[in-house]
Amino acid sequence: MRCPTCTGLPITESGDALSIQMRREVRDQVKASQSERDIYGLMVARYGSATLLKPPKQGLNLVVWATPLLALGAGAVHFWRTFRFQQTRREPGTATDPYLAQVRQETGSRKSGDS
Amino acid sequence: MVAKRLAGWRRWLPPVISAVLVTALIAALLRPGRSGIAGSPLLDKPAPASTLRSLDGVKVELASLQGRPVVVNFWASWCLPCRDEAPLLRSLSETQSDRGLAVLGISFQEPELQNARAFIREYALAYPSLIDPGARTAINYGVSGVPETFFIDRQGIVRSADRGGLTPARLSEGLSRIGIKWP
């Protein structure tokens, strides 16, 4: 749970007076046998979902959760395609470079001429 | 042909991504600040029940005001915008009546009670200013800074919230949402 008066600090690490009171409030709720979900729900009802350090996985927040995974997937696909392309280039006899083909052809014919 | 078209599309990708990011950044920077009529998770929901204490130690239940439109103002003596809006709230409180509008001040994070008393004397605040033990009421209202003002209608529903210091126009707008015409 985020400290409402600080930037990016959880209430457990903030020395702000309001965070201290919020910690007390959470402790009181735990003592009153409230579930974790109910306590989060109570704070969200007061301060909004911005009070959660982990945004809930719903609505527009899904973009935040999905973007790293999509980026990772895109990176993996890019890496795989690049790696495969280089493998293909290294395979003998499949060179697409006309100069390389010419060199291979000439060196090949010279070898056969030498023998 | 297709490969050529794909290559052209790829060439535009980095500038398009940069433009989207820059636009998002500009939109975030130009977003209105926290001052003014504010969104609050409490809007159109029942005002949280709270028990407060007067400066003389008498217990006050917010629920006892149900049936009257209420303006709840969180303030502190160390907060400059609170000083700017105090005369406005004082003049509003002069229109209070037994069955009509009620104005309440709630002191927020006041380290010394005597500072709160001095503030009340300085601005001749005639409406009740209450102490919030353990900031329970502030937390129940989702207050993260002062000044913050809530407008509650006769049915006890929060209809408007204002952050960052009231102006006559913003006070008038908040009051209009709870059926009060002011000035």
mmCIF file of C-alpha atoms in Angstrom:
data_model
loop_
_atom_site.group_PDB
_atom_site.id
_atom_site.type_symbol
_atom_site.label_atom_id
_atom_site.label_comp_id
_atom_site.label_asym_id
_atom_site.label_seq_id
_atom_site.Cartn_x
_atom_site.Cartn_y
_atom_site.Cartn_z
ATOM 1 C CA MET A 1 0.000 0.000 0.000
ATOM 2 C CA ARG A 2 1.375 3.334 -1.099
ATOM 3 C CA CYS A 3 1.971 6.291 1.218
ATOM 4 C CA PRO A 4 -0.547 8.912 0.012
ATOM 5 C CA THR A 5 1.729 11.876 0.658
ATOM 6 C CA CYS A 6 5.039 10.463 -0.637
ATOM 7 C CA THR A 7 6.174 9.328 -4.061
ATOM 8 C CA GLY A 8 6.394 5.585 -4.586
ATOM 9 C CA LEU A 9 6.984 4.680 -0.945
ATOM 10 C CA PRO A 10 4.964 1.990 0.781
ATOM 11 C CA ILE A 11 3.324 2.942 4.090
ATOM 12 C CA THR A 12 5.583 0.406 5.808
ATOM 13 C CA GLU A 13 8.702 2.392 4.858
ATOM 14 C CA SER A 14 7.377 5.922 5.210
ATOM 15 C CA GLY A 15 7.914 8.023 8.325
ATOM 16 C CA ASP A 16 5.056 10.326 7.359
ATOM 17 C CA ALA A 17 2.470 10.802 10.127
ATOM 18 C CA LEU A 18 -0.426 9.793 7.869
ATOM 19 C CA SER A 19 1.371 6.586 6.840
ATOM 20 C CA ILE A 20 1.966 5.768 10.499
ATOM 21 C CA GLN A 21 -1.762 6.226 11.149
ATOM 22 C CA MET A 22 -2.586 4.090 8.119
ATOM 23 C CA ARG A 23 -0.303 1.339 9.413
ATOM 24 C CA ARG A 24 -2.168 1.495 12.741
ATOM 25 C CA GLU A 25 -5.466 1.335 10.886
ATOM 26 C CA VAL A 26 -4.312 -1.739 8.943
ATOM 27 C CA ARG A 27 -3.121 -3.396 12.180
ATOM 28 C CA ASP A 28 -6.492 -2.689 13.795
ATOM 29 C CA GLN A 29 -8.232 -4.248 10.823
ATOM 30 C CA VAL A 30 -6.002 -7.332 11.035
ATOM 31 C CA LYS A 31 -6.757 -7.589 14.768
ATOM 32 C CA ALA A 32 -10.456 -7.362 13.906
ATOM 33 C CA SER A 33 -9.934 -10.527 11.738
ATOM 34 C CA GLN A 34 -10.548 -8.703 8.464
ATOM 35 C CA SER A 35 -9.182 -10.549 5.446
ATOM 36 C CA GLU A 36 -6.329 -9.134 3.361
ATOM 37 C CA ARG A 37 -8.762 -8.585 0.509
ATOM 38 C CA ASP A 38 -11.198 -6.654 2.742
ATOM 39 C CA ILE A 39 -8.412 -4.417 4.082
ATOM 40 C CA TYR A 40 -7.159 -3.592 0.584
ATOM 41 C CA GLY A 41 -10.782 -3.041 -0.465
ATOM 42 C CA LEU A 42 -11.324 -0.616 2.409
ATOM 43 C CA MET A 43 -8.261 1.456 1.524
ATOM 44 C CA VAL A 44 -9.123 1.446 -2.188
ATOM 45 C CA ALA A 45 -12.634 2.665 -1.300
ATOM 46 C CA ARG A 46 -11.016 5.625 0.486
ATOM 47 C CA TYR A 47 -7.952 6.505 -1.603
ATOM 48 C CA GLY A 48 -8.738 4.831 -4.913
ATOM 49 C CA SER A 49 -6.743 2.100 -6.657
ATOM 50 C CA ALA A 50 -3.768 4.520 -6.878
ATOM 51 C CA THR A 51 -3.059 3.592 -3.257
ATOM 52 C CA LEU A 52 -2.013 0.098 -4.351
ATOM 53 C CA LEU A 53 1.639 -0.290 -5.284
ATOM 54 C CA LYS A 54 0.601 -3.141 -7.599
ATOM 55 C CA PRO A 55 -2.153 -1.907 -9.903
ATOM 56 C CA PRO A 56 -5.107 -4.347 -10.071
ATOM 57 C CA LYS A 57 -5.089 -6.584 -13.163
ATOM 58 C CA GLN A 58 -8.185 -5.122 -14.787
ATOM 59 C CA GLY A 59 -9.235 -2.503 -17.334
ATOM 60 C CA LEU A 60 -6.544 -0.190 -18.668
ATOM 61 C CA ASN A 61 -4.104 -1.528 -16.030
ATOM 62 C CA LEU A 62 -3.833 -4.686 -18.115
ATOM 63 C CA VAL A 63 -1.692 -2.665 -20.545
ATOM 64 C CA VAL A 64 0.820 -2.070 -17.732
ATOM 65 C CA TRP A 65 0.934 -5.769 -16.893
ATOM 66 C CA ALA A 66 0.921 -7.017 -20.485
ATOM 67 C CA THR A 67 3.478 -4.627 -22.024
ATOM 68 C CA PRO A 68 6.608 -6.233 -20.467
ATOM 69 C CA LEU A 69 5.415 -9.710 -21.484
ATOM 70 C CA LEU A 70 4.620 -8.554 -25.011
ATOM 71 C CA ALA A 71 8.014 -6.812 -25.247
ATOM 72 C CA LEU A 72 9.721 -9.974 -24.009
ATOM 73 C CA GLY A 73 7.819 -12.063 -26.581
ATOM 74 C CA ALA A 74 8.634 -9.615 -29.400
ATOM 75 C CA GLY A 75 12.307 -9.683 -28.358
ATOM 76 C CA ALA A 76 12.331 -13.487 -28.357
ATOM 77 C CA VAL A 77 10.759 -13.626 -31.824
ATOM 78 C CA HIS A 78 13.237 -11.037 -33.125
ATOM 79 C CA PHE A 79 16.177 -12.935 -31.616
ATOM 80 C CA TRP A 80 14.964 -16.259 -33.046
ATOM 81 C CA ARG A 81 14.443 -14.789 -36.533
ATOM 82 C CA THR A 82 17.854 -13.071 -36.542
ATOM 83 C CA PHE A 83 19.570 -16.231 -35.318
ATOM 84 C CA ARG A 84 17.803 -18.350 -37.971
ATOM 85 C CA PHE A 85 18.680 -15.854 -40.709
ATOM 86 C CA GLN A 86 22.357 -16.012 -39.776
ATOM 87 C CA GLN A 87 22.259 -19.808 -39.663
ATOM 88 C CA THR A 88 20.769 -19.864 -43.164
ATOM 89 C CA ARG A 89 23.499 -17.546 -44.436
ATOM 90 C CA ARG A 90 26.209 -19.783 -43.004
ATOM 91 C CA GLU A 91 24.880 -22.891 -44.701
ATOM 92 C CA PRO A 92 27.124 -23.729 -47.673
ATOM 93 C CA GLY A 93 25.643 -23.526 -51.122
ATOM 94 C CA THR A 94 22.806 -21.246 -50.079
ATOM 95 C CA ALA A 95 24.657 -17.937 -50.334
ATOM 96 C CA THR A 96 22.564 -15.209 -51.817
ATOM 97 C CA ASP A 97 25.439 -12.735 -52.133
ATOM 98 C CA PRO A 98 26.385 -12.716 -55.866
ATOM 99 C CA TYR A 99 30.033 -11.752 -55.132
ATOM 100 C CA LEU A 100 30.391 -14.617 -52.672
ATOM 101 C CA ALA A 101 28.827 -16.974 -55.196
ATOM 102 C CA GLN A 102 31.255 -15.725 -57.837
ATOM 103 C CA VAL A 103 34.237 -16.181 -55.523
ATOM 104 C CA ARG A 104 33.099 -19.702 -54.663
ATOM 105 C CA GLN A 105 32.583 -20.493 -58.278
ATOM 106 C CA GLU A 106 36.000 -19.154 -59.297
ATOM 107 C CA THR A 107 37.922 -20.763 -56.447
ATOM 108 C CA GLY A 108 36.076 -24.011 -57.104
ATOM 109 C CA SER A 109 36.938 -23.991 -60.813
ATOM 110 C CA ARG A 110 40.586 -23.068 -60.085
ATOM 111 C CA LYS A 111 40.811 -25.975 -57.652
ATOM 112 C CA SER A 112 39.457 -28.329 -60.281
ATOM 113 C CA GLY A 113 41.834 -26.747 -62.889
ATOM 114 C CA ASP A 114 44.864 -27.273 -60.583
ATOM 115 C CA SER A 115 44.146 -30.932 -60.172
ATOM 116 C CA MET B 1 7.250 -6.314 -53.472
ATOM 117 C CA VAL B 2 5.798 -7.416 -50.136
ATOM 118 C CA ALA B 3 9.276 -7.421 -48.602
ATOM 119 C CA LYS B 4 9.817 -3.882 -49.871
ATOM 120 C CA ARG B 5 6.515 -2.729 -48.386
ATOM 121 C CA LEU B 6 7.419 -4.423 -45.075
ATOM 122 C CA ALA B 7 10.800 -2.686 -45.071
ATOM 123 C CA GLY B 8 9.067 0.681 -45.610
ATOM 124 C CA TRP B 9 6.679 -0.062 -42.747
ATOM 125 C CA ARG B 10 9.586 -0.993 -40.472
ATOM 126 C CA ARG B 11 11.374 2.242 -41.299
ATOM 127 C CA TRP B 12 8.424 4.212 -39.880
ATOM 128 C CA LEU B 13 8.127 2.144 -36.708
ATOM 129 C CA PRO B 14 10.785 3.892 -34.514
ATOM 130 C CA PRO B 15 9.556 7.465 -35.247
ATOM 131 C CA VAL B 16 5.929 6.375 -34.705
ATOM 132 C CA ILE B 17 6.779 4.766 -31.345
ATOM 133 C CA SER B 18 8.771 7.885 -30.348
ATOM 134 C CA ALA B 19 5.868 10.154 -31.336
ATOM 135 C CA VAL B 20 3.407 8.065 -29.278
ATOM 136 C CA LEU B 21 5.705 8.157 -26.228
ATOM 137 C CA VAL B 22 6.311 11.916 -26.530
ATOM 138 C CA THR B 23 2.549 12.543 -26.915
ATOM 139 C CA ALA B 24 1.824 10.421 -23.826
ATOM 140 C CA LEU B 25 4.487 12.322 -21.871
ATOM 141 C CA ILE B 26 3.095 15.711 -22.913
ATOM 142 C CA ALA B 27 -0.457 14.590 -22.053
ATOM 143 C CA ALA B 28 0.727 13.433 -18.599
ATOM 144 C CA LEU B 29 2.568 16.712 -17.983
ATOM 145 C CA LEU B 30 -0.379 18.843 -19.075
ATOM 146 C CA ARG B 31 -2.857 16.872 -16.978
ATOM 147 C CA PRO B 32 -4.558 19.166 -14.450
ATOM 148 C CA GLY B 33 -3.010 19.095 -10.995
ATOM 149 C CA ARG B 34 -4.652 17.993 -7.800
ATOM 150 C CA SER B 35 -6.090 21.431 -7.148
ATOM 151 C CA GLY B 36 -9.765 22.080 -7.755
ATOM 152 C CA ILE B 37 -12.934 20.008 -7.905
ATOM 153 C CA ALA B 38 -11.479 16.584 -7.501
ATOM 154 C CA GLY B 39 -12.436 13.037 -8.217
ATOM 155 C CA SER B 40 -12.775 10.956 -5.081
ATOM 156 C CA PRO B 41 -13.717 7.304 -4.625
ATOM 157 C CA LEU B 42 -16.279 8.590 -2.115
ATOM 158 C CA LEU B 43 -18.272 10.576 -4.667
ATOM 159 C CA ASP B 44 -21.953 9.563 -4.709
ATOM 160 C CA LYS B 45 -21.321 7.233 -1.783
ATOM 161 C CA PRO B 46 -22.476 7.633 1.824
ATOM 162 C CA ALA B 47 -20.186 9.837 3.907
ATOM 163 C CA PRO B 48 -18.146 7.623 6.247
ATOM 164 C CA ALA B 49 -19.390 7.645 9.823
ATOM 165 C CA SER B 50 -16.825 9.150 12.127
ATOM 166 C CA THR B 51 -16.386 10.099 15.711
ATOM 167 C CA LEU B 52 -14.454 13.264 16.380
ATOM 168 C CA ARG B 53 -13.657 15.378 19.375
ATOM 169 C CA SER B 54 -14.152 19.090 19.915
ATOM 170 C CA LEU B 55 -11.240 21.192 21.158
ATOM 171 C CA ASP B 56 -12.869 20.999 24.574
ATOM 172 C CA GLY B 57 -12.846 17.200 24.477
ATOM 173 C CA VAL B 58 -16.551 16.640 23.727
ATOM 174 C CA LYS B 59 -17.300 13.681 21.402
ATOM 175 C CA VAL B 60 -19.022 14.572 18.133
ATOM 176 C CA GLU B 61 -20.657 12.047 15.796
ATOM 177 C CA LEU B 62 -20.831 13.081 12.130
ATOM 178 C CA ALA B 63 -23.962 10.943 11.780
ATOM 179 C CA SER B 64 -25.787 13.383 14.077
ATOM 180 C CA LEU B 65 -25.771 15.904 11.206
ATOM 181 C CA GLN B 66 -27.711 13.647 8.837
ATOM 182 C CA GLY B 67 -30.684 15.460 7.330
ATOM 183 C CA ARG B 68 -28.615 18.623 6.845
ATOM 184 C CA PRO B 69 -26.277 19.513 4.005
ATOM 185 C CA VAL B 70 -22.750 19.512 5.413
ATOM 186 C CA VAL B 71 -19.464 21.065 4.314
ATOM 187 C CA VAL B 72 -16.518 19.219 5.873
ATOM 188 C CA ASN B 73 -13.211 21.041 5.608
ATOM 189 C CA PHE B 74 -9.890 19.406 6.568
ATOM 190 C CA TRP B 75 -7.359 22.039 7.521
ATOM 191 C CA ALA B 76 -4.147 22.718 9.438
ATOM 192 C CA SER B 77 -2.673 25.883 10.882
ATOM 193 C CA TRP B 78 0.613 25.273 9.005
ATOM 194 C CA CYS B 79 -1.130 25.089 5.623
ATOM 195 C CA LEU B 80 -1.062 28.327 3.621
ATOM 196 C CA PRO B 81 -4.019 27.628 1.282
ATOM 197 C CA CYS B 82 -6.056 26.853 4.435
ATOM 198 C CA ARG B 83 -5.376 30.409 5.576
ATOM 199 C CA ASP B 84 -6.528 31.736 2.208
ATOM 200 C CA GLU B 85 -9.827 29.871 2.329
ATOM 201 C CA ALA B 86 -10.588 30.384 6.045
ATOM 202 C CA PRO B 87 -12.336 33.792 5.562
ATOM 203 C CA LEU B 88 -14.475 32.230 2.832
ATOM 204 C CA LEU B 89 -15.583 29.394 5.116
ATOM 205 C CA ARG B 90 -16.208 31.839 7.941
ATOM 206 C CA SER B 91 -18.497 33.904 5.727
ATOM 207 C CA LEU B 92 -20.256 30.695 4.588
ATOM 208 C CA SER B 93 -20.740 29.585 8.179
ATOM 209 C CA GLU B 94 -22.640 32.810 8.878
ATOM 210 C CA THR B 95 -25.447 31.377 6.716
ATOM 211 C CA GLN B 96 -25.710 28.240 8.916
ATOM 212 C CA SER B 97 -28.999 27.432 10.576
ATOM 213 C CA ASP B 98 -30.296 24.665 12.857
ATOM 214 C CA ARG B 99 -31.983 22.710 10.046
ATOM 215 C CA GLY B 100 -29.929 24.085 7.135
ATOM 216 C CA LEU B 101 -26.282 24.043 6.147
ATOM 217 C CA ALA B 102 -23.682 22.859 8.645
ATOM 218 C CA VAL B 103 -19.988 23.736 8.283
ATOM 219 C CA LEU B 104 -17.412 21.593 10.063
ATOM 220 C CA GLY B 105 -13.678 22.026 10.266
ATOM 221 C CA ILE B 106 -11.460 19.028 11.018
ATOM 222 C CA SER B 107 -7.919 19.664 12.110
ATOM 223 C CA PHE B 108 -5.393 17.519 10.209
ATOM 224 C CA GLN B 109 -1.917 16.571 11.476
ATOM 225 C CA GLU B 110 -1.696 19.413 13.944
ATOM 226 C CA PRO B 111 1.293 18.767 16.199
ATOM 227 C CA GLU B 112 0.315 21.416 18.765
ATOM 228 C CA LEU B 113 -3.309 21.976 19.719
ATOM 229 C CA GLN B 114 -2.565 25.568 20.666
ATOM 230 C CA ASN B 115 -1.688 26.304 17.016
ATOM 231 C CA ALA B 116 -5.180 25.158 16.028
ATOM 232 C CA ARG B 117 -6.718 27.379 18.705
ATOM 233 C CA ALA B 118 -4.646 30.350 17.519
ATOM 234 C CA PHE B 119 -5.772 29.729 13.917
ATOM 235 C CA ILE B 120 -9.440 29.657 14.985
ATOM 236 C CA ARG B 121 -8.996 32.890 16.950
ATOM 237 C CA GLU B 122 -7.099 34.600 14.130
ATOM 238 C CA TYR B 123 -9.844 33.961 11.570
ATOM 239 C CA ALA B 124 -12.694 34.193 14.099
ATOM 240 C CA LEU B 125 -14.050 30.835 12.950
ATOM 241 C CA ALA B 126 -17.541 30.477 14.364
ATOM 242 C CA TYR B 127 -18.150 26.919 13.109
ATOM 243 C CA PRO B 128 -17.085 23.810 15.038
ATOM 244 C CA SER B 129 -13.479 22.790 14.521
ATOM 245 C CA LEU B 130 -12.851 19.239 15.566
ATOM 246 C CA ILE B 131 -9.888 17.082 16.426
ATOM 247 C CA ASP B 132 -9.430 13.785 14.605
ATOM 248 C CA PRO B 133 -7.756 11.321 16.979
ATOM 249 C CA GLY B 134 -5.505 8.921 15.082
ATOM 250 C CA ALA B 135 -6.433 10.647 11.794
ATOM 251 C CA ARG B 136 -9.203 8.029 11.516
ATOM 252 C CA THR B 137 -11.654 10.411 9.864
ATOM 253 C CA ALA B 138 -9.000 11.749 7.475
ATOM 254 C CA ILE B 139 -8.183 8.160 6.414
ATOM 255 C CA ASN B 140 -11.902 7.334 6.098
ATOM 256 C CA TYR B 141 -12.283 10.312 3.759
ATOM 257 C CA GLY B 142 -9.115 9.438 1.819
ATOM 258 C CA VAL B 143 -7.439 12.716 2.739
ATOM 259 C CA SER B 144 -3.783 12.899 1.726
ATOM 260 C CA GLY B 145 -3.183 16.621 2.198
ATOM 261 C CA VAL B 146 -4.854 19.828 3.235
ATOM 262 C CA PRO B 147 -6.958 21.705 2.485
ATOM 263 C CA GLU B 148 -9.580 19.258 1.315
ATOM 264 C CA THR B 149 -13.299 19.953 1.447
ATOM 265 C CA PHE B 150 -16.216 17.532 1.074
ATOM 266 C CA PHE B 151 -19.779 18.517 0.260
ATOM 267 C CA ILE B 152 -22.368 16.130 1.716
ATOM 268 C CA ASP B 153 -26.056 16.374 0.869
ATOM 269 C CA ARG B 154 -29.092 15.979 3.185
ATOM 270 C CA GLN B 155 -29.160 12.225 2.542
ATOM 271 C CA GLY B 156 -25.590 11.918 3.777
ATOM 272 C CA ILE B 157 -24.117 11.291 0.312
ATOM 273 C CA VAL B 158 -20.775 12.860 -0.685
ATOM 274 C CA ARG B 159 -21.540 14.910 -3.792
ATOM 275 C CA SER B 160 -18.323 16.853 -4.332
ATOM 276 C CA ALA B 161 -14.732 17.056 -3.139
ATOM 277 C CA ASP B 162 -12.346 19.964 -3.543
ATOM 278 C CA ARG B 163 -8.592 19.941 -3.054
ATOM 279 C CA GLY B 164 -6.028 22.699 -2.848
ATOM 280 C CA GLY B 165 -7.872 25.717 -1.426
ATOM 281 C CA LEU B 166 -11.371 26.965 -2.140
ATOM 282 C CA THR B 167 -12.152 29.988 -4.268
ATOM 283 C CA PRO B 168 -15.607 31.623 -4.243
ATOM 284 C CA ALA B 169 -16.387 29.964 -7.603
ATOM 285 C CA ARG B 170 -15.298 26.480 -6.458
ATOM 286 C CA LEU B 171 -17.126 26.831 -3.143
ATOM 287 C CA SER B 172 -20.247 27.924 -5.005
ATOM 288 C CA GLU B 173 -19.981 24.946 -7.375
ATOM 289 C CA GLY B 174 -19.527 22.470 -4.514
ATOM 290 C CA LEU B 175 -22.487 23.960 -2.659
ATOM 291 C CA SER B 176 -24.674 23.818 -5.756
ATOM 292 C CA ARG B 177 -24.111 20.041 -5.862
ATOM 293 C CA ILE B 178 -25.689 19.707 -2.413
ATOM 294 C CA GLY B 179 -28.570 22.007 -3.270
ATOM 295 C CA ILE B 180 -27.258 25.197 -1.689
ATOM 296 C CA LYS B 181 -27.203 28.446 -3.632
ATOM 297 C CA TRP B 182 -24.326 30.663 -2.548
ATOM 298 C CA PRO B 183 -23.579 33.578 -2.283
#
